[in-house]
């Protein structure tokens, strides 16, 4: 993300698609003083750190709505005290990339959270993987002190792997 973004001190709404997302980019965006709504997506062929932390360096003080799409293996974690006004969180989770990865995102640190929308991408995932991700999401939301509402949906179920696909993959390894 270009450094001149930091000069956009009056920017209140941003929707951006990037090829590369780094920790420094979150720091730059989080420092924008009146940013109220952020839609942040990384292109499917994009790259990023495996895990991004929204911490004290980028508090997002005015953010009320945050939508995060990442089609690869990136994960985002919220530290205590960040996004103090965030009420609406929207996440896109590729089930195949999250399997076994847990759902420790620090949602409990989002003190004003009221509504969470999670879209689980089923492409290439077994039904078990999709259901495990959904269970982790429900568990994290259920433990949030505000008990935010959860809207959970699936995307691209028609591209979900079948048991036959798994057998074909295992057979080709021999």
Tab-separated table of C-alpha atoms in Angstrom:
chain	number	residue	atom	x	y	z
A	1	UNK	CA	0.000	0.000	0.000
A	2	UNK	CA	1.436	3.405	-0.890
A	3	UNK	CA	2.678	5.613	1.950
A	4	UNK	CA	0.619	8.568	0.714
A	5	UNK	CA	-2.457	6.794	2.125
A	6	UNK	CA	-1.405	8.129	5.523
A	7	UNK	CA	-2.116	11.674	4.283
A	8	UNK	CA	-5.807	10.869	3.719
A	9	UNK	CA	-6.779	12.084	7.175
A	10	UNK	CA	-10.397	12.833	6.158
A	11	UNK	CA	-11.031	9.441	4.543
A	12	UNK	CA	-14.088	7.860	6.168
A	13	UNK	CA	-14.880	4.994	3.805
A	14	UNK	CA	-12.529	2.748	1.843
A	15	UNK	CA	-13.009	-0.307	-0.332
A	16	UNK	CA	-9.724	-1.664	-1.639
A	17	UNK	CA	-8.466	-4.774	-3.407
A	18	UNK	CA	-4.745	-5.421	-3.058
A	19	UNK	CA	-2.234	-7.941	-4.393
A	20	UNK	CA	-0.039	-7.784	-1.321
A	21	UNK	CA	-1.097	-7.184	2.279
A	22	UNK	CA	1.515	-6.738	4.981
A	23	UNK	CA	1.472	-5.850	8.647
A	24	UNK	CA	2.718	-2.348	7.734
A	25	UNK	CA	-0.341	-1.851	5.519
A	26	UNK	CA	-2.659	-2.532	8.454
A	27	UNK	CA	-0.682	-0.063	10.537
A	28	UNK	CA	-1.082	2.580	7.845
A	29	UNK	CA	-4.845	2.003	7.501
A	30	UNK	CA	-5.379	1.781	11.250
A	31	UNK	CA	-3.858	5.199	11.765
A	32	UNK	CA	-6.467	6.930	9.563
A	33	UNK	CA	-8.341	8.973	12.184
A	34	UNK	CA	-11.894	9.037	10.775
A	35	UNK	CA	-12.021	5.785	8.795
A	36	UNK	CA	-15.529	4.495	9.555
A	37	UNK	CA	-15.967	1.677	7.026
A	38	UNK	CA	-13.282	-0.569	5.520
A	39	UNK	CA	-13.644	-3.308	2.921
A	40	UNK	CA	-10.261	-4.947	2.509
A	41	UNK	CA	-9.664	-7.803	0.082
A	42	UNK	CA	-6.586	-9.572	-1.216
A	43	UNK	CA	-6.802	-10.989	-4.746
A	44	UNK	CA	-6.810	-14.793	-5.008
A	45	UNK	CA	-3.275	-14.800	-6.409
A	46	UNK	CA	-2.110	-12.291	-3.802
A	47	UNK	CA	0.274	-12.837	-0.945
A	48	UNK	CA	0.541	-11.754	2.634
A	49	UNK	CA	1.928	-12.718	5.992
A	50	UNK	CA	0.362	-15.911	7.360
A	51	UNK	CA	-1.155	-13.994	10.248
A	52	UNK	CA	-1.872	-10.293	10.575
A	53	UNK	CA	-2.386	-8.698	13.976
A	54	UNK	CA	-4.538	-5.639	14.489
A	55	UNK	CA	-2.825	-4.208	17.545
A	56	UNK	CA	-1.932	-1.016	19.363
A	57	UNK	CA	0.046	0.219	16.339
A	58	UNK	CA	-3.149	0.415	14.271
A	59	UNK	CA	-6.116	0.908	16.579
A	60	UNK	CA	-8.733	1.851	13.933
A	61	UNK	CA	-10.330	4.225	16.470
A	62	UNK	CA	-13.353	5.226	14.335
A	63	UNK	CA	-14.012	1.996	12.449
A	64	UNK	CA	-17.604	0.752	12.804
A	65	UNK	CA	-17.694	-1.739	9.907
A	66	UNK	CA	-14.889	-4.029	8.713
A	67	UNK	CA	-15.107	-6.503	5.853
A	68	UNK	CA	-12.073	-8.757	5.271
A	69	UNK	CA	-11.672	-11.110	2.302
A	70	UNK	CA	-8.601	-13.189	1.776
A	71	UNK	CA	-8.620	-16.152	-0.522
A	72	UNK	CA	-5.379	-17.755	0.550
A	73	UNK	CA	-4.130	-18.719	4.002
A	74	UNK	CA	-3.937	-15.399	5.787
A	75	UNK	CA	-5.568	-14.940	9.147
A	76	UNK	CA	-6.331	-11.817	11.132
A	77	UNK	CA	-6.123	-11.458	14.916
A	78	UNK	CA	-7.560	-8.595	16.976
A	79	UNK	CA	-5.609	-7.425	20.038
A	80	UNK	CA	-7.175	-5.936	23.145
A	81	UNK	CA	-8.360	-2.337	22.797
A	82	UNK	CA	-8.418	-2.169	18.994
A	83	UNK	CA	-11.398	-1.090	16.923
A	84	UNK	CA	-13.288	0.243	19.959
A	85	UNK	CA	-16.300	1.319	17.852
A	86	UNK	CA	-16.510	-1.733	15.581
A	87	UNK	CA	-20.083	-3.018	15.511
A	88	UNK	CA	-20.149	-5.028	12.300
A	89	UNK	CA	-17.520	-7.557	11.209
A	90	UNK	CA	-17.640	-9.500	7.945
A	91	UNK	CA	-15.161	-12.305	7.258
A	92	UNK	CA	-14.612	-14.558	4.266
A	93	UNK	CA	-13.043	-17.868	5.281
A	94	UNK	CA	-11.761	-20.479	2.819
A	95	UNK	CA	-12.590	-23.725	4.690
A	96	UNK	CA	-9.800	-25.681	3.067
A	97	UNK	CA	-7.199	-23.186	4.293
A	98	UNK	CA	-8.531	-23.006	7.870
A	99	UNK	CA	-8.813	-26.707	8.627
A	100	UNK	CA	-6.878	-27.385	11.787
A	101	UNK	CA	-6.003	-23.708	12.043
A	102	UNK	CA	-8.427	-22.889	14.825
A	103	UNK	CA	-10.457	-19.738	15.135
A	104	UNK	CA	-8.453	-17.816	17.707
A	105	UNK	CA	-8.999	-14.327	16.323
A	106	UNK	CA	-9.414	-12.298	19.487
A	107	UNK	CA	-13.052	-11.485	18.690
A	108	UNK	CA	-13.628	-11.001	22.406
A	109	UNK	CA	-11.365	-7.937	22.170
A	110	UNK	CA	-13.856	-6.134	19.919
A	111	UNK	CA	-15.816	-4.494	22.732
A	112	UNK	CA	-18.641	-2.931	20.669
A	113	UNK	CA	-19.251	-5.853	18.308
A	114	UNK	CA	-22.954	-6.458	17.574
A	115	UNK	CA	-23.099	-8.403	14.312
A	116	UNK	CA	-20.755	-10.867	12.610
A	117	UNK	CA	-21.193	-12.175	9.083
A	118	UNK	CA	-19.038	-15.118	8.054
A	119	UNK	CA	-18.987	-16.603	4.580
A	120	UNK	CA	-17.323	-20.006	4.374
A	121	UNK	CA	-15.844	-20.814	0.963
A	122	UNK	CA	-16.391	-24.520	0.355
A	123	UNK	CA	-14.280	-24.881	-2.803
A	124	UNK	CA	-12.044	-27.936	-2.601
A	125	UNK	CA	-12.995	-28.672	1.011
A	126	UNK	CA	-14.562	-31.824	2.403
A	127	UNK	CA	-17.896	-31.416	4.210
A	128	UNK	CA	-16.078	-32.236	7.467
A	129	UNK	CA	-13.705	-29.290	6.948
A	130	UNK	CA	-16.594	-26.906	6.277
A	131	UNK	CA	-18.527	-28.101	9.328
A	132	UNK	CA	-15.423	-27.797	11.539
A	133	UNK	CA	-14.920	-24.180	10.466
A	134	UNK	CA	-18.597	-23.421	11.122
A	135	UNK	CA	-18.353	-25.003	14.584
A	136	UNK	CA	-15.259	-22.927	15.427
A	137	UNK	CA	-17.008	-19.741	14.285
A	138	UNK	CA	-20.126	-20.479	16.356
A	139	UNK	CA	-17.959	-21.238	19.391
A	140	UNK	CA	-16.025	-17.970	19.121
A	141	UNK	CA	-19.210	-15.941	18.714
A	142	UNK	CA	-20.883	-17.783	21.587
A	143	UNK	CA	-18.033	-16.822	23.928
A	144	UNK	CA	-18.111	-13.107	23.030
A	145	UNK	CA	-19.314	-11.029	26.009
A	146	UNK	CA	-21.796	-9.057	23.833
A	147	UNK	CA	-23.269	-12.188	22.238
A	148	UNK	CA	-23.323	-10.618	18.761
A	149	UNK	CA	-25.696	-11.968	16.157
A	150	UNK	CA	-24.115	-14.350	13.678
A	151	UNK	CA	-24.956	-14.662	10.016
A	152	UNK	CA	-23.210	-17.756	8.679
A	153	UNK	CA	-23.363	-18.813	5.040
A	154	UNK	CA	-21.586	-21.033	2.551
A	155	UNK	CA	-20.239	-20.072	-0.831
A	156	UNK	CA	-19.398	-22.360	-3.763
A	157	UNK	CA	-20.825	-25.513	-2.198
A	158	UNK	CA	-21.058	-26.928	-5.712
A	159	UNK	CA	-17.224	-26.976	-5.774
A	160	UNK	CA	-16.950	-28.889	-2.509
A	161	UNK	CA	-14.746	-31.977	-2.677
A	162	UNK	CA	-16.415	-35.341	-2.474
A	163	UNK	CA	-15.148	-38.559	-0.927
A	164	UNK	CA	-14.396	-39.704	-4.491
A	165	UNK	CA	-12.105	-36.670	-4.963
A	166	UNK	CA	-10.237	-37.616	-1.805
A	167	UNK	CA	-9.870	-41.221	-2.986
A	168	UNK	CA	-8.550	-40.007	-6.371
A	169	UNK	CA	-5.988	-37.774	-4.671
A	170	UNK	CA	-4.816	-40.509	-2.327
A	171	UNK	CA	-4.617	-42.988	-5.218
A	172	UNK	CA	-2.444	-40.646	-7.276
A	173	UNK	CA	0.102	-40.397	-4.437
A	174	UNK	CA	0.886	-44.100	-4.553
